[in-house]
mmCIF file with all atom_site columns, C-alpha atoms in Angstrom:
data_model
loop_
_atom_site.group_PDB
_atom_site.id
_atom_site.type_symbol
_atom_site.label_atom_id
_atom_site.label_alt_id
_atom_site.label_comp_id
_atom_site.label_asym_id
_atom_site.label_entity_id
_atom_site.label_seq_id
_atom_site.pdbx_PDB_ins_code
_atom_site.Cartn_x
_atom_site.Cartn_y
_atom_site.Cartn_z
_atom_site.occupancy
_atom_site.B_iso_or_equiv
_atom_site.pdbx_formal_charge
_atom_site.auth_seq_id
_atom_site.auth_comp_id
_atom_site.auth_asym_id
_atom_site.auth_atom_id
_atom_site.pdbx_PDB_model_num
ATOM 1   C CA . UNK A 1 1   ? -5.534  -11.707 -12.885 1.00 81.00 ? 1   UNK A CA 1
ATOM 2   C CA . UNK A 1 2   ? -7.864  -9.118  -14.344 1.00 87.00 ? 2   UNK A CA 1
ATOM 3   C CA . UNK A 1 3   ? -6.938  -7.338  -17.573 1.00 92.00 ? 3   UNK A CA 1
ATOM 4   C CA . UNK A 1 4   ? -8.730  -4.158  -18.638 1.00 95.00 ? 4   UNK A CA 1
ATOM 5   C CA . UNK A 1 5   ? -8.346  -2.718  -22.109 1.00 96.00 ? 5   UNK A CA 1
ATOM 6   C CA . UNK A 1 6   ? -9.567  0.784   -22.912 1.00 97.00 ? 6   UNK A CA 1
ATOM 7   C CA . UNK A 1 7   ? -10.192 2.375   -26.324 1.00 97.00 ? 7   UNK A CA 1
ATOM 8   C CA . UNK A 1 8   ? -9.546  4.794   -27.838 1.00 97.00 ? 8   UNK A CA 1
ATOM 9   C CA . UNK A 1 9   ? -6.427  6.225   -26.233 1.00 96.00 ? 9   UNK A CA 1
ATOM 10  C CA . UNK A 1 10  ? -7.255  9.685   -27.566 1.00 97.00 ? 10  UNK A CA 1
ATOM 11  C CA . UNK A 1 11  ? -10.579 11.148  -28.672 1.00 98.00 ? 11  UNK A CA 1
ATOM 12  C CA . UNK A 1 12  ? -11.308 14.568  -30.110 1.00 98.00 ? 12  UNK A CA 1
ATOM 13  C CA . UNK A 1 13  ? -14.869 15.850  -30.574 1.00 98.00 ? 13  UNK A CA 1
ATOM 14  C CA . UNK A 1 14  ? -16.593 19.119  -31.346 1.00 98.00 ? 14  UNK A CA 1
ATOM 15  C CA . UNK A 1 15  ? -18.462 20.823  -28.547 1.00 97.00 ? 15  UNK A CA 1
ATOM 16  C CA . UNK A 1 16  ? -22.016 19.532  -28.455 1.00 97.00 ? 16  UNK A CA 1
ATOM 17  C CA . UNK A 1 17  ? -21.169 16.160  -29.982 1.00 97.00 ? 17  UNK A CA 1
ATOM 18  C CA . UNK A 1 18  ? -21.259 12.858  -28.085 1.00 98.00 ? 18  UNK A CA 1
ATOM 19  C CA . UNK A 1 19  ? -18.208 10.911  -26.918 1.00 98.00 ? 19  UNK A CA 1
ATOM 20  C CA . UNK A 1 20  ? -18.002 7.187   -26.250 1.00 98.00 ? 20  UNK A CA 1
ATOM 21  C CA . UNK A 1 21  ? -15.167 5.367   -24.497 1.00 98.00 ? 21  UNK A CA 1
ATOM 22  C CA . UNK A 1 22  ? -15.117 1.564   -24.324 1.00 98.00 ? 22  UNK A CA 1
ATOM 23  C CA . UNK A 1 23  ? -13.471 -0.888  -21.956 1.00 98.00 ? 23  UNK A CA 1
ATOM 24  C CA . UNK A 1 24  ? -13.265 -4.654  -21.994 1.00 98.00 ? 24  UNK A CA 1
ATOM 25  C CA . UNK A 1 25  ? -12.375 -6.853  -19.047 1.00 96.00 ? 25  UNK A CA 1
ATOM 26  C CA . UNK A 1 26  ? -11.259 -10.456 -18.736 1.00 95.00 ? 26  UNK A CA 1
ATOM 27  C CA . UNK A 1 27  ? -12.345 -11.687 -15.288 1.00 92.00 ? 27  UNK A CA 1
ATOM 28  C CA . UNK A 1 28  ? -15.964 -12.830 -15.287 1.00 92.00 ? 28  UNK A CA 1
ATOM 29  C CA . UNK A 1 29  ? -15.973 -12.422 -11.481 1.00 90.00 ? 29  UNK A CA 1
ATOM 30  C CA . UNK A 1 30  ? -15.594 -8.631  -11.811 1.00 92.00 ? 30  UNK A CA 1
ATOM 31  C CA . UNK A 1 31  ? -18.791 -6.946  -10.719 1.00 91.00 ? 31  UNK A CA 1
ATOM 32  C CA . UNK A 1 32  ? -17.995 -3.283  -10.130 1.00 92.00 ? 32  UNK A CA 1
ATOM 33  C CA . UNK A 1 33  ? -16.983 -0.854  -12.868 1.00 95.00 ? 33  UNK A CA 1
ATOM 34  C CA . UNK A 1 34  ? -16.149 2.751   -11.973 1.00 94.00 ? 34  UNK A CA 1
ATOM 35  C CA . UNK A 1 35  ? -15.106 5.591   -14.236 1.00 97.00 ? 35  UNK A CA 1
ATOM 36  C CA . UNK A 1 36  ? -12.683 8.286   -13.119 1.00 96.00 ? 36  UNK A CA 1
ATOM 37  C CA . UNK A 1 37  ? -12.044 11.707  -14.643 1.00 97.00 ? 37  UNK A CA 1
ATOM 38  C CA . UNK A 1 38  ? -8.650  13.340  -14.278 1.00 95.00 ? 38  UNK A CA 1
ATOM 39  C CA . UNK A 1 39  ? -8.355  16.954  -15.367 1.00 96.00 ? 39  UNK A CA 1
ATOM 40  C CA . UNK A 1 40  ? -4.934  18.283  -16.223 1.00 93.00 ? 40  UNK A CA 1
ATOM 41  C CA . UNK A 1 41  ? -2.792  18.563  -13.102 1.00 89.00 ? 41  UNK A CA 1
ATOM 42  C CA . UNK A 1 42  ? -5.538  17.273  -10.824 1.00 92.00 ? 42  UNK A CA 1
ATOM 43  C CA . UNK A 1 43  ? -6.379  14.052  -9.042  1.00 93.00 ? 43  UNK A CA 1
ATOM 44  C CA . UNK A 1 44  ? -8.620  11.358  -10.560 1.00 94.00 ? 44  UNK A CA 1
ATOM 45  C CA . UNK A 1 45  ? -12.209 11.637  -9.336  1.00 94.00 ? 45  UNK A CA 1
ATOM 46  C CA . UNK A 1 46  ? -14.969 9.078   -9.484  1.00 94.00 ? 46  UNK A CA 1
ATOM 47  C CA . UNK A 1 47  ? -17.698 10.317  -11.816 1.00 96.00 ? 47  UNK A CA 1
ATOM 48  C CA . UNK A 1 48  ? -19.976 7.299   -12.261 1.00 95.00 ? 48  UNK A CA 1
ATOM 49  C CA . UNK A 1 49  ? -19.986 3.594   -11.531 1.00 94.00 ? 49  UNK A CA 1
ATOM 50  C CA . UNK A 1 50  ? -22.057 0.540   -12.385 1.00 93.00 ? 50  UNK A CA 1
ATOM 51  C CA . UNK A 1 51  ? -22.525 -2.807  -10.752 1.00 90.00 ? 51  UNK A CA 1
ATOM 52  C CA . UNK A 1 52  ? -23.034 -6.062  -12.591 1.00 85.00 ? 52  UNK A CA 1
ATOM 53  C CA . UNK A 1 53  ? -26.698 -6.344  -11.666 1.00 84.00 ? 53  UNK A CA 1
ATOM 54  C CA . UNK A 1 54  ? -27.477 -3.232  -13.702 1.00 82.00 ? 54  UNK A CA 1
ATOM 55  C CA . UNK A 1 55  ? -27.245 -2.756  -17.480 1.00 90.00 ? 55  UNK A CA 1
ATOM 56  C CA . UNK A 1 56  ? -27.210 1.024   -17.649 1.00 94.00 ? 56  UNK A CA 1
ATOM 57  C CA . UNK A 1 57  ? -26.839 3.986   -15.341 1.00 93.00 ? 57  UNK A CA 1
ATOM 58  C CA . UNK A 1 58  ? -27.283 7.674   -16.100 1.00 96.00 ? 58  UNK A CA 1
ATOM 59  C CA . UNK A 1 59  ? -26.281 10.867  -14.369 1.00 94.00 ? 59  UNK A CA 1
ATOM 60  C CA . UNK A 1 60  ? -27.212 13.986  -16.306 1.00 95.00 ? 60  UNK A CA 1
ATOM 61  C CA . UNK A 1 61  ? -25.012 14.051  -19.427 1.00 97.00 ? 61  UNK A CA 1
ATOM 62  C CA . UNK A 1 62  ? -23.014 10.949  -18.614 1.00 98.00 ? 62  UNK A CA 1
ATOM 63  C CA . UNK A 1 63  ? -24.102 7.325   -18.782 1.00 97.00 ? 63  UNK A CA 1
ATOM 64  C CA . UNK A 1 64  ? -22.462 3.960   -18.470 1.00 97.00 ? 64  UNK A CA 1
ATOM 65  C CA . UNK A 1 65  ? -23.609 0.726   -20.088 1.00 96.00 ? 65  UNK A CA 1
ATOM 66  C CA . UNK A 1 66  ? -22.511 -2.797  -19.224 1.00 96.00 ? 66  UNK A CA 1
ATOM 67  C CA . UNK A 1 67  ? -22.662 -5.964  -21.296 1.00 95.00 ? 67  UNK A CA 1
ATOM 68  C CA . UNK A 1 68  ? -21.732 -8.827  -18.962 1.00 93.00 ? 68  UNK A CA 1
ATOM 69  C CA . UNK A 1 69  ? -21.932 -11.466 -21.647 1.00 93.00 ? 69  UNK A CA 1
ATOM 70  C CA . UNK A 1 70  ? -19.442 -9.698  -23.865 1.00 94.00 ? 70  UNK A CA 1
ATOM 71  C CA . UNK A 1 71  ? -17.464 -8.395  -20.874 1.00 95.00 ? 71  UNK A CA 1
ATOM 72  C CA . UNK A 1 72  ? -17.437 -4.792  -21.943 1.00 95.00 ? 72  UNK A CA 1
ATOM 73  C CA . UNK A 1 73  ? -18.683 -1.496  -20.591 1.00 97.00 ? 73  UNK A CA 1
ATOM 74  C CA . UNK A 1 74  ? -18.786 1.992   -22.035 1.00 98.00 ? 74  UNK A CA 1
ATOM 75  C CA . UNK A 1 75  ? -18.904 5.606   -20.930 1.00 98.00 ? 75  UNK A CA 1
ATOM 76  C CA . UNK A 1 76  ? -21.178 7.902   -22.917 1.00 98.00 ? 76  UNK A CA 1
ATOM 77  C CA . UNK A 1 77  ? -20.972 11.686  -22.655 1.00 98.00 ? 77  UNK A CA 1
ATOM 78  C CA . UNK A 1 78  ? -23.645 13.662  -24.485 1.00 97.00 ? 78  UNK A CA 1
ATOM 79  C CA . UNK A 1 79  ? -23.641 17.361  -25.391 1.00 98.00 ? 79  UNK A CA 1
ATOM 80  C CA . UNK A 1 80  ? -19.952 17.605  -24.643 1.00 98.00 ? 80  UNK A CA 1
ATOM 81  C CA . UNK A 1 81  ? -18.515 20.833  -23.268 1.00 97.00 ? 81  UNK A CA 1
ATOM 82  C CA . UNK A 1 82  ? -14.912 22.097  -23.136 1.00 96.00 ? 82  UNK A CA 1
ATOM 83  C CA . UNK A 1 83  ? -14.811 21.331  -19.395 1.00 96.00 ? 83  UNK A CA 1
ATOM 84  C CA . UNK A 1 84  ? -15.298 17.651  -20.241 1.00 98.00 ? 84  UNK A CA 1
ATOM 85  C CA . UNK A 1 85  ? -11.742 17.682  -21.627 1.00 98.00 ? 85  UNK A CA 1
ATOM 86  C CA . UNK A 1 86  ? -9.737  15.343  -19.386 1.00 97.00 ? 86  UNK A CA 1
ATOM 87  C CA . UNK A 1 87  ? -8.264  11.867  -19.133 1.00 96.00 ? 87  UNK A CA 1
ATOM 88  C CA . UNK A 1 88  ? -10.882 9.234   -18.366 1.00 97.00 ? 88  UNK A CA 1
ATOM 89  C CA . UNK A 1 89  ? -10.021 5.909   -16.727 1.00 96.00 ? 89  UNK A CA 1
ATOM 90  C CA . UNK A 1 90  ? -12.199 2.849   -16.480 1.00 97.00 ? 90  UNK A CA 1
ATOM 91  C CA . UNK A 1 91  ? -11.630 0.155   -13.859 1.00 95.00 ? 91  UNK A CA 1
ATOM 92  C CA . UNK A 1 92  ? -12.907 -3.265  -12.888 1.00 94.00 ? 92  UNK A CA 1
ATOM 93  C CA . UNK A 1 93  ? -12.896 -5.102  -9.591  1.00 90.00 ? 93  UNK A CA 1
ATOM 94  C CA . UNK A 1 94  ? -14.316 -8.143  -7.830  1.00 85.00 ? 94  UNK A CA 1
ATOM 95  C CA . UNK A 1 95  ? -15.709 -8.339  -4.311  1.00 77.00 ? 95  UNK A CA 1
ATOM 96  C CA . UNK A 1 96  ? -12.431 -9.642  -2.931  1.00 68.00 ? 96  UNK A CA 1
ATOM 97  C CA . UNK A 1 97  ? -9.111  -7.991  -2.137  1.00 61.00 ? 97  UNK A CA 1
ATOM 98  C CA . UNK A 1 98  ? -10.207 -4.947  -0.150  1.00 64.00 ? 98  UNK A CA 1
ATOM 99  C CA . UNK A 1 99  ? -11.173 -2.829  -3.110  1.00 76.00 ? 99  UNK A CA 1
ATOM 100 C CA . UNK A 1 100 ? -8.281  -3.615  -5.390  1.00 85.00 ? 100 UNK A CA 1
ATOM 101 C CA . UNK A 1 101 ? -9.161  -2.408  -8.882  1.00 89.00 ? 101 UNK A CA 1
ATOM 102 C CA . UNK A 1 102 ? -7.543  -2.878  -12.258 1.00 92.00 ? 102 UNK A CA 1
ATOM 103 C CA . UNK A 1 103 ? -7.472  0.269   -14.367 1.00 94.00 ? 103 UNK A CA 1
ATOM 104 C CA . UNK A 1 104 ? -7.503  0.825   -18.093 1.00 95.00 ? 104 UNK A CA 1
ATOM 105 C CA . UNK A 1 105 ? -4.743  2.859   -19.690 1.00 95.00 ? 105 UNK A CA 1
ATOM 106 C CA . UNK A 1 106 ? -6.869  5.984   -19.979 1.00 96.00 ? 106 UNK A CA 1
ATOM 107 C CA . UNK A 1 107 ? -8.484  8.009   -22.763 1.00 97.00 ? 107 UNK A CA 1
ATOM 108 C CA . UNK A 1 108 ? -7.545  11.632  -23.371 1.00 96.00 ? 108 UNK A CA 1
ATOM 109 C CA . UNK A 1 109 ? -10.720 13.425  -24.420 1.00 98.00 ? 109 UNK A CA 1
ATOM 110 C CA . UNK A 1 110 ? -10.445 16.834  -26.059 1.00 98.00 ? 110 UNK A CA 1
ATOM 111 C CA . UNK A 1 111 ? -13.587 18.849  -26.674 1.00 97.00 ? 111 UNK A CA 1
ATOM 112 C CA . UNK A 1 112 ? -13.020 21.593  -29.231 1.00 96.00 ? 112 UNK A CA 1
ATOM 113 C CA . UNK A 1 113 ? -15.107 24.749  -28.808 1.00 91.00 ? 113 UNK A CA 1
ATOM 114 C CA . UNK B 2 1   ? -15.740 15.479  2.097   1.00 67.00 ? 1   UNK B CA 1
ATOM 115 C CA . UNK B 2 2   ? -12.894 13.013  1.886   1.00 64.00 ? 2   UNK B CA 1
ATOM 116 C CA . UNK B 2 3   ? -9.472  14.537  1.957   1.00 90.00 ? 3   UNK B CA 1
ATOM 117 C CA . UNK B 2 4   ? -6.396  12.634  0.894   1.00 96.00 ? 4   UNK B CA 1
ATOM 118 C CA . UNK B 2 5   ? -3.132  14.534  1.064   1.00 95.00 ? 5   UNK B CA 1
ATOM 119 C CA . UNK B 2 6   ? 0.379   13.689  -0.041  1.00 96.00 ? 6   UNK B CA 1
ATOM 120 C CA . UNK B 2 7   ? 3.518   15.085  1.509   1.00 91.00 ? 7   UNK B CA 1
ATOM 121 C CA . UNK B 2 8   ? 4.977   16.646  -1.628  1.00 92.00 ? 8   UNK B CA 1
ATOM 122 C CA . UNK B 2 9   ? 3.695   17.669  -5.061  1.00 93.00 ? 9   UNK B CA 1
ATOM 123 C CA . UNK B 2 10  ? 7.152   17.589  -6.618  1.00 96.00 ? 10  UNK B CA 1
ATOM 124 C CA . UNK B 2 11  ? 10.274  15.763  -5.514  1.00 97.00 ? 11  UNK B CA 1
ATOM 125 C CA . UNK B 2 12  ? 13.720  15.450  -7.071  1.00 97.00 ? 12  UNK B CA 1
ATOM 126 C CA . UNK B 2 13  ? 16.065  12.764  -5.785  1.00 97.00 ? 13  UNK B CA 1
ATOM 127 C CA . UNK B 2 14  ? 19.365  11.257  -6.846  1.00 97.00 ? 14  UNK B CA 1
ATOM 128 C CA . UNK B 2 15  ? 19.912  7.672   -7.914  1.00 98.00 ? 15  UNK B CA 1
ATOM 129 C CA . UNK B 2 16  ? 20.524  5.450   -4.894  1.00 97.00 ? 16  UNK B CA 1
ATOM 130 C CA . UNK B 2 17  ? 18.784  7.708   -2.381  1.00 97.00 ? 17  UNK B CA 1
ATOM 131 C CA . UNK B 2 18  ? 16.132  6.362   -0.042  1.00 97.00 ? 18  UNK B CA 1
ATOM 132 C CA . UNK B 2 19  ? 12.852  8.111   -0.742  1.00 97.00 ? 19  UNK B CA 1
ATOM 133 C CA . UNK B 2 20  ? 9.762   8.367   1.449   1.00 97.00 ? 20  UNK B CA 1
ATOM 134 C CA . UNK B 2 21  ? 6.378   9.367   0.048   1.00 98.00 ? 21  UNK B CA 1
ATOM 135 C CA . UNK B 2 22  ? 3.660   9.935   2.605   1.00 97.00 ? 22  UNK B CA 1
ATOM 136 C CA . UNK B 2 23  ? -0.099  9.844   2.284   1.00 97.00 ? 23  UNK B CA 1
ATOM 137 C CA . UNK B 2 24  ? -2.641  10.896  4.893   1.00 97.00 ? 24  UNK B CA 1
ATOM 138 C CA . UNK B 2 25  ? -6.428  10.555  4.777   1.00 96.00 ? 25  UNK B CA 1
ATOM 139 C CA . UNK B 2 26  ? -8.860  12.106  7.209   1.00 95.00 ? 26  UNK B CA 1
ATOM 140 C CA . UNK B 2 27  ? -11.949 9.928   6.713   1.00 92.00 ? 27  UNK B CA 1
ATOM 141 C CA . UNK B 2 28  ? -11.027 6.935   8.868   1.00 94.00 ? 28  UNK B CA 1
ATOM 142 C CA . UNK B 2 29  ? -10.770 4.747   5.772   1.00 93.00 ? 29  UNK B CA 1
ATOM 143 C CA . UNK B 2 30  ? -9.575  1.197   6.248   1.00 93.00 ? 30  UNK B CA 1
ATOM 144 C CA . UNK B 2 31  ? -8.076  0.731   2.791   1.00 93.00 ? 31  UNK B CA 1
ATOM 145 C CA . UNK B 2 32  ? -5.193  2.654   1.286   1.00 95.00 ? 32  UNK B CA 1
ATOM 146 C CA . UNK B 2 33  ? -3.419  2.270   -2.036  1.00 96.00 ? 33  UNK B CA 1
ATOM 147 C CA . UNK B 2 34  ? -0.288  3.421   -3.848  1.00 97.00 ? 34  UNK B CA 1
ATOM 148 C CA . UNK B 2 35  ? -0.261  3.697   -7.641  1.00 97.00 ? 35  UNK B CA 1
ATOM 149 C CA . UNK B 2 36  ? 2.164   4.984   -10.173 1.00 97.00 ? 36  UNK B CA 1
ATOM 150 C CA . UNK B 2 37  ? 0.892   6.750   -13.252 1.00 95.00 ? 37  UNK B CA 1
ATOM 151 C CA . UNK B 2 38  ? 2.880   6.797   -16.464 1.00 93.00 ? 38  UNK B CA 1
ATOM 152 C CA . UNK B 2 39  ? 1.728   8.101   -19.865 1.00 87.00 ? 39  UNK B CA 1
ATOM 153 C CA . UNK B 2 40  ? -0.094  5.412   -21.818 1.00 84.00 ? 40  UNK B CA 1
ATOM 154 C CA . UNK B 2 41  ? 0.101   2.921   -18.951 1.00 88.00 ? 41  UNK B CA 1
ATOM 155 C CA . UNK B 2 42  ? -2.780  4.091   -16.816 1.00 89.00 ? 42  UNK B CA 1
ATOM 156 C CA . UNK B 2 43  ? -2.702  3.544   -13.070 1.00 93.00 ? 43  UNK B CA 1
ATOM 157 C CA . UNK B 2 44  ? -0.665  0.593   -11.881 1.00 94.00 ? 44  UNK B CA 1
ATOM 158 C CA . UNK B 2 45  ? -1.050  -0.654  -8.325  1.00 94.00 ? 45  UNK B CA 1
ATOM 159 C CA . UNK B 2 46  ? 2.166   -0.898  -6.332  1.00 96.00 ? 46  UNK B CA 1
ATOM 160 C CA . UNK B 2 47  ? 0.900   -1.890  -2.853  1.00 96.00 ? 47  UNK B CA 1
ATOM 161 C CA . UNK B 2 48  ? -2.269  -1.661  -0.856  1.00 94.00 ? 48  UNK B CA 1
ATOM 162 C CA . UNK B 2 49  ? -3.240  -2.007  2.778   1.00 94.00 ? 49  UNK B CA 1
ATOM 163 C CA . UNK B 2 50  ? -6.581  -2.981  4.290   1.00 92.00 ? 50  UNK B CA 1
ATOM 164 C CA . UNK B 2 51  ? -5.641  -2.427  7.927   1.00 91.00 ? 51  UNK B CA 1
ATOM 165 C CA . UNK B 2 52  ? -2.922  -1.050  10.159  1.00 94.00 ? 52  UNK B CA 1
ATOM 166 C CA . UNK B 2 53  ? 0.313   -3.015  9.727   1.00 91.00 ? 53  UNK B CA 1
ATOM 167 C CA . UNK B 2 54  ? -1.275  -5.051  6.925   1.00 92.00 ? 54  UNK B CA 1
ATOM 168 C CA . UNK B 2 55  ? -0.028  -4.797  3.362   1.00 93.00 ? 55  UNK B CA 1
ATOM 169 C CA . UNK B 2 56  ? -0.411  -6.648  0.114   1.00 93.00 ? 56  UNK B CA 1
ATOM 170 C CA . UNK B 2 57  ? 1.573   -6.480  -3.083  1.00 94.00 ? 57  UNK B CA 1
ATOM 171 C CA . UNK B 2 58  ? -0.047  -4.997  -6.116  1.00 92.00 ? 58  UNK B CA 1
ATOM 172 C CA . UNK B 2 59  ? 0.953   -5.520  -9.711  1.00 91.00 ? 59  UNK B CA 1
ATOM 173 C CA . UNK B 2 60  ? 4.370   -3.802  -9.651  1.00 95.00 ? 60  UNK B CA 1
ATOM 174 C CA . UNK B 2 61  ? 5.860   -4.020  -6.117  1.00 96.00 ? 61  UNK B CA 1
ATOM 175 C CA . UNK B 2 62  ? 9.473   -4.544  -7.146  1.00 96.00 ? 62  UNK B CA 1
ATOM 176 C CA . UNK B 2 63  ? 11.758  -1.816  -5.834  1.00 96.00 ? 63  UNK B CA 1
ATOM 177 C CA . UNK B 2 64  ? 9.156   -0.505  -3.380  1.00 98.00 ? 64  UNK B CA 1
ATOM 178 C CA . UNK B 2 65  ? 8.072   -1.160  0.177   1.00 97.00 ? 65  UNK B CA 1
ATOM 179 C CA . UNK B 2 66  ? 5.314   0.337   2.323   1.00 97.00 ? 66  UNK B CA 1
ATOM 180 C CA . UNK B 2 67  ? 4.533   1.072   5.925   1.00 97.00 ? 67  UNK B CA 1
ATOM 181 C CA . UNK B 2 68  ? 1.239   1.560   7.687   1.00 97.00 ? 68  UNK B CA 1
ATOM 182 C CA . UNK B 2 69  ? 1.753   2.191   11.393  1.00 96.00 ? 69  UNK B CA 1
ATOM 183 C CA . UNK B 2 70  ? -1.343  4.356   11.809  1.00 96.00 ? 70  UNK B CA 1
ATOM 184 C CA . UNK B 2 71  ? -4.733  4.028   10.157  1.00 96.00 ? 71  UNK B CA 1
ATOM 185 C CA . UNK B 2 72  ? -4.635  7.440   8.523   1.00 97.00 ? 72  UNK B CA 1
ATOM 186 C CA . UNK B 2 73  ? -1.096  7.230   7.145   1.00 97.00 ? 73  UNK B CA 1
ATOM 187 C CA . UNK B 2 74  ? 0.384   5.058   4.386   1.00 98.00 ? 74  UNK B CA 1
ATOM 188 C CA . UNK B 2 75  ? 3.983   5.501   3.339   1.00 97.00 ? 75  UNK B CA 1
ATOM 189 C CA . UNK B 2 76  ? 5.670   4.374   0.151   1.00 98.00 ? 76  UNK B CA 1
ATOM 190 C CA . UNK B 2 77  ? 9.403   3.749   0.374   1.00 98.00 ? 77  UNK B CA 1
ATOM 191 C CA . UNK B 2 78  ? 11.892  3.526   -2.444  1.00 97.00 ? 78  UNK B CA 1
ATOM 192 C CA . UNK B 2 79  ? 14.856  1.817   -0.798  1.00 94.00 ? 79  UNK B CA 1
ATOM 193 C CA . UNK B 2 80  ? 17.332  2.844   -3.499  1.00 97.00 ? 80  UNK B CA 1
ATOM 194 C CA . UNK B 2 81  ? 15.804  5.142   -6.080  1.00 97.00 ? 81  UNK B CA 1
ATOM 195 C CA . UNK B 2 82  ? 16.499  4.466   -9.728  1.00 97.00 ? 82  UNK B CA 1
ATOM 196 C CA . UNK B 2 83  ? 15.799  6.545   -12.831 1.00 97.00 ? 83  UNK B CA 1
ATOM 197 C CA . UNK B 2 84  ? 13.070  4.136   -13.974 1.00 96.00 ? 84  UNK B CA 1
ATOM 198 C CA . UNK B 2 85  ? 11.125  5.083   -10.858 1.00 98.00 ? 85  UNK B CA 1
ATOM 199 C CA . UNK B 2 86  ? 10.662  8.603   -12.178 1.00 98.00 ? 86  UNK B CA 1
ATOM 200 C CA . UNK B 2 87  ? 6.877   8.873   -12.300 1.00 97.00 ? 87  UNK B CA 1
ATOM 201 C CA . UNK B 2 88  ? 3.715   10.361  -10.847 1.00 96.00 ? 88  UNK B CA 1
ATOM 202 C CA . UNK B 2 89  ? 2.740   8.586   -7.624  1.00 98.00 ? 89  UNK B CA 1
ATOM 203 C CA . UNK B 2 90  ? -0.875  8.615   -6.533  1.00 97.00 ? 90  UNK B CA 1
ATOM 204 C CA . UNK B 2 91  ? -2.242  7.573   -3.185  1.00 97.00 ? 91  UNK B CA 1
ATOM 205 C CA . UNK B 2 92  ? -5.880  6.577   -2.692  1.00 96.00 ? 92  UNK B CA 1
ATOM 206 C CA . UNK B 2 93  ? -8.135  5.446   0.123   1.00 95.00 ? 93  UNK B CA 1
ATOM 207 C CA . UNK B 2 94  ? -11.500 3.763   0.494   1.00 92.00 ? 94  UNK B CA 1
ATOM 208 C CA . UNK B 2 95  ? -13.769 2.632   3.298   1.00 90.00 ? 95  UNK B CA 1
ATOM 209 C CA . UNK B 2 96  ? -14.458 -0.975  4.260   1.00 87.00 ? 96  UNK B CA 1
ATOM 210 C CA . UNK B 2 97  ? -18.165 -0.442  3.570   1.00 86.00 ? 97  UNK B CA 1
ATOM 211 C CA . UNK B 2 98  ? -17.523 0.857   0.037   1.00 86.00 ? 98  UNK B CA 1
ATOM 212 C CA . UNK B 2 99  ? -14.050 -0.506  -0.665  1.00 85.00 ? 99  UNK B CA 1
ATOM 213 C CA . UNK B 2 100 ? -14.037 -0.014  -4.393  1.00 86.00 ? 100 UNK B CA 1
ATOM 214 C CA . UNK B 2 101 ? -14.901 3.688   -4.393  1.00 88.00 ? 101 UNK B CA 1
ATOM 215 C CA . UNK B 2 102 ? -11.456 5.161   -4.192  1.00 91.00 ? 102 UNK B CA 1
ATOM 216 C CA . UNK B 2 103 ? -10.548 8.731   -3.314  1.00 94.00 ? 103 UNK B CA 1
ATOM 217 C CA . UNK B 2 104 ? -7.263  9.961   -4.683  1.00 95.00 ? 104 UNK B CA 1
ATOM 218 C CA . UNK B 2 105 ? -4.624  12.335  -3.417  1.00 96.00 ? 105 UNK B CA 1
ATOM 219 C CA . UNK B 2 106 ? -3.158  15.091  -5.613  1.00 94.00 ? 106 UNK B CA 1
ATOM 220 C CA . UNK B 2 107 ? -0.122  13.047  -6.593  1.00 95.00 ? 107 UNK B CA 1
ATOM 221 C CA . UNK B 2 108 ? 3.636   13.402  -6.159  1.00 97.00 ? 108 UNK B CA 1
ATOM 222 C CA . UNK B 2 109 ? 5.732   13.859  -9.261  1.00 96.00 ? 109 UNK B CA 1
ATOM 223 C CA . UNK B 2 110 ? 9.049   12.184  -8.467  1.00 98.00 ? 110 UNK B CA 1
ATOM 224 C CA . UNK B 2 111 ? 12.097  12.729  -10.630 1.00 98.00 ? 111 UNK B CA 1
ATOM 225 C CA . UNK B 2 112 ? 15.155  10.569  -10.039 1.00 98.00 ? 112 UNK B CA 1
ATOM 226 C CA . UNK B 2 113 ? 18.353  11.900  -11.626 1.00 97.00 ? 113 UNK B CA 1
#
């Protein structure tokens, strides 16, 4: 089955700096890669996703890049703010299995004011 | 706006008790999922369902069962709770048209003593 590895497990940055979180996946059939943000005590929420026919996607201060050949994808957050502090999860899935996704272990991002 | 609710935010049970965790979604989603979330282990899929009365095992089904008698409701059952089932349990749902975009409930923190 699919295996998703996420790095780093913790990341601390100064407000205004950029943050990058990387994930690798093993199943070449995976074609959908969402990122979820989970603030302390709250539910995970989808913040951005990318499909395998696209190399990069941006939404304001966040972007995701995908390298299908190397089987890795990354989340980029620019101009970080304290409210970006959260646990971020990446995931990978194929078209089969009714939406079943494999998640990474999560990255705890702390943005210091 | 999708709403996924779970019956309890916090639950304390004794070893050997039968435990029911309930999840309800109000968006007529076909797919529903149960995960457990443990520090450093990300989100691990226990069971999922893509239709009423249909269920499939996820990555860690041992010690759990599920029930889906109505489309909007997905129950997770711990037949005989054990201390290693102490965890945060998250329910999620997704539509058949966008199966991999999952919406999460607030979670139930279960403690088994």
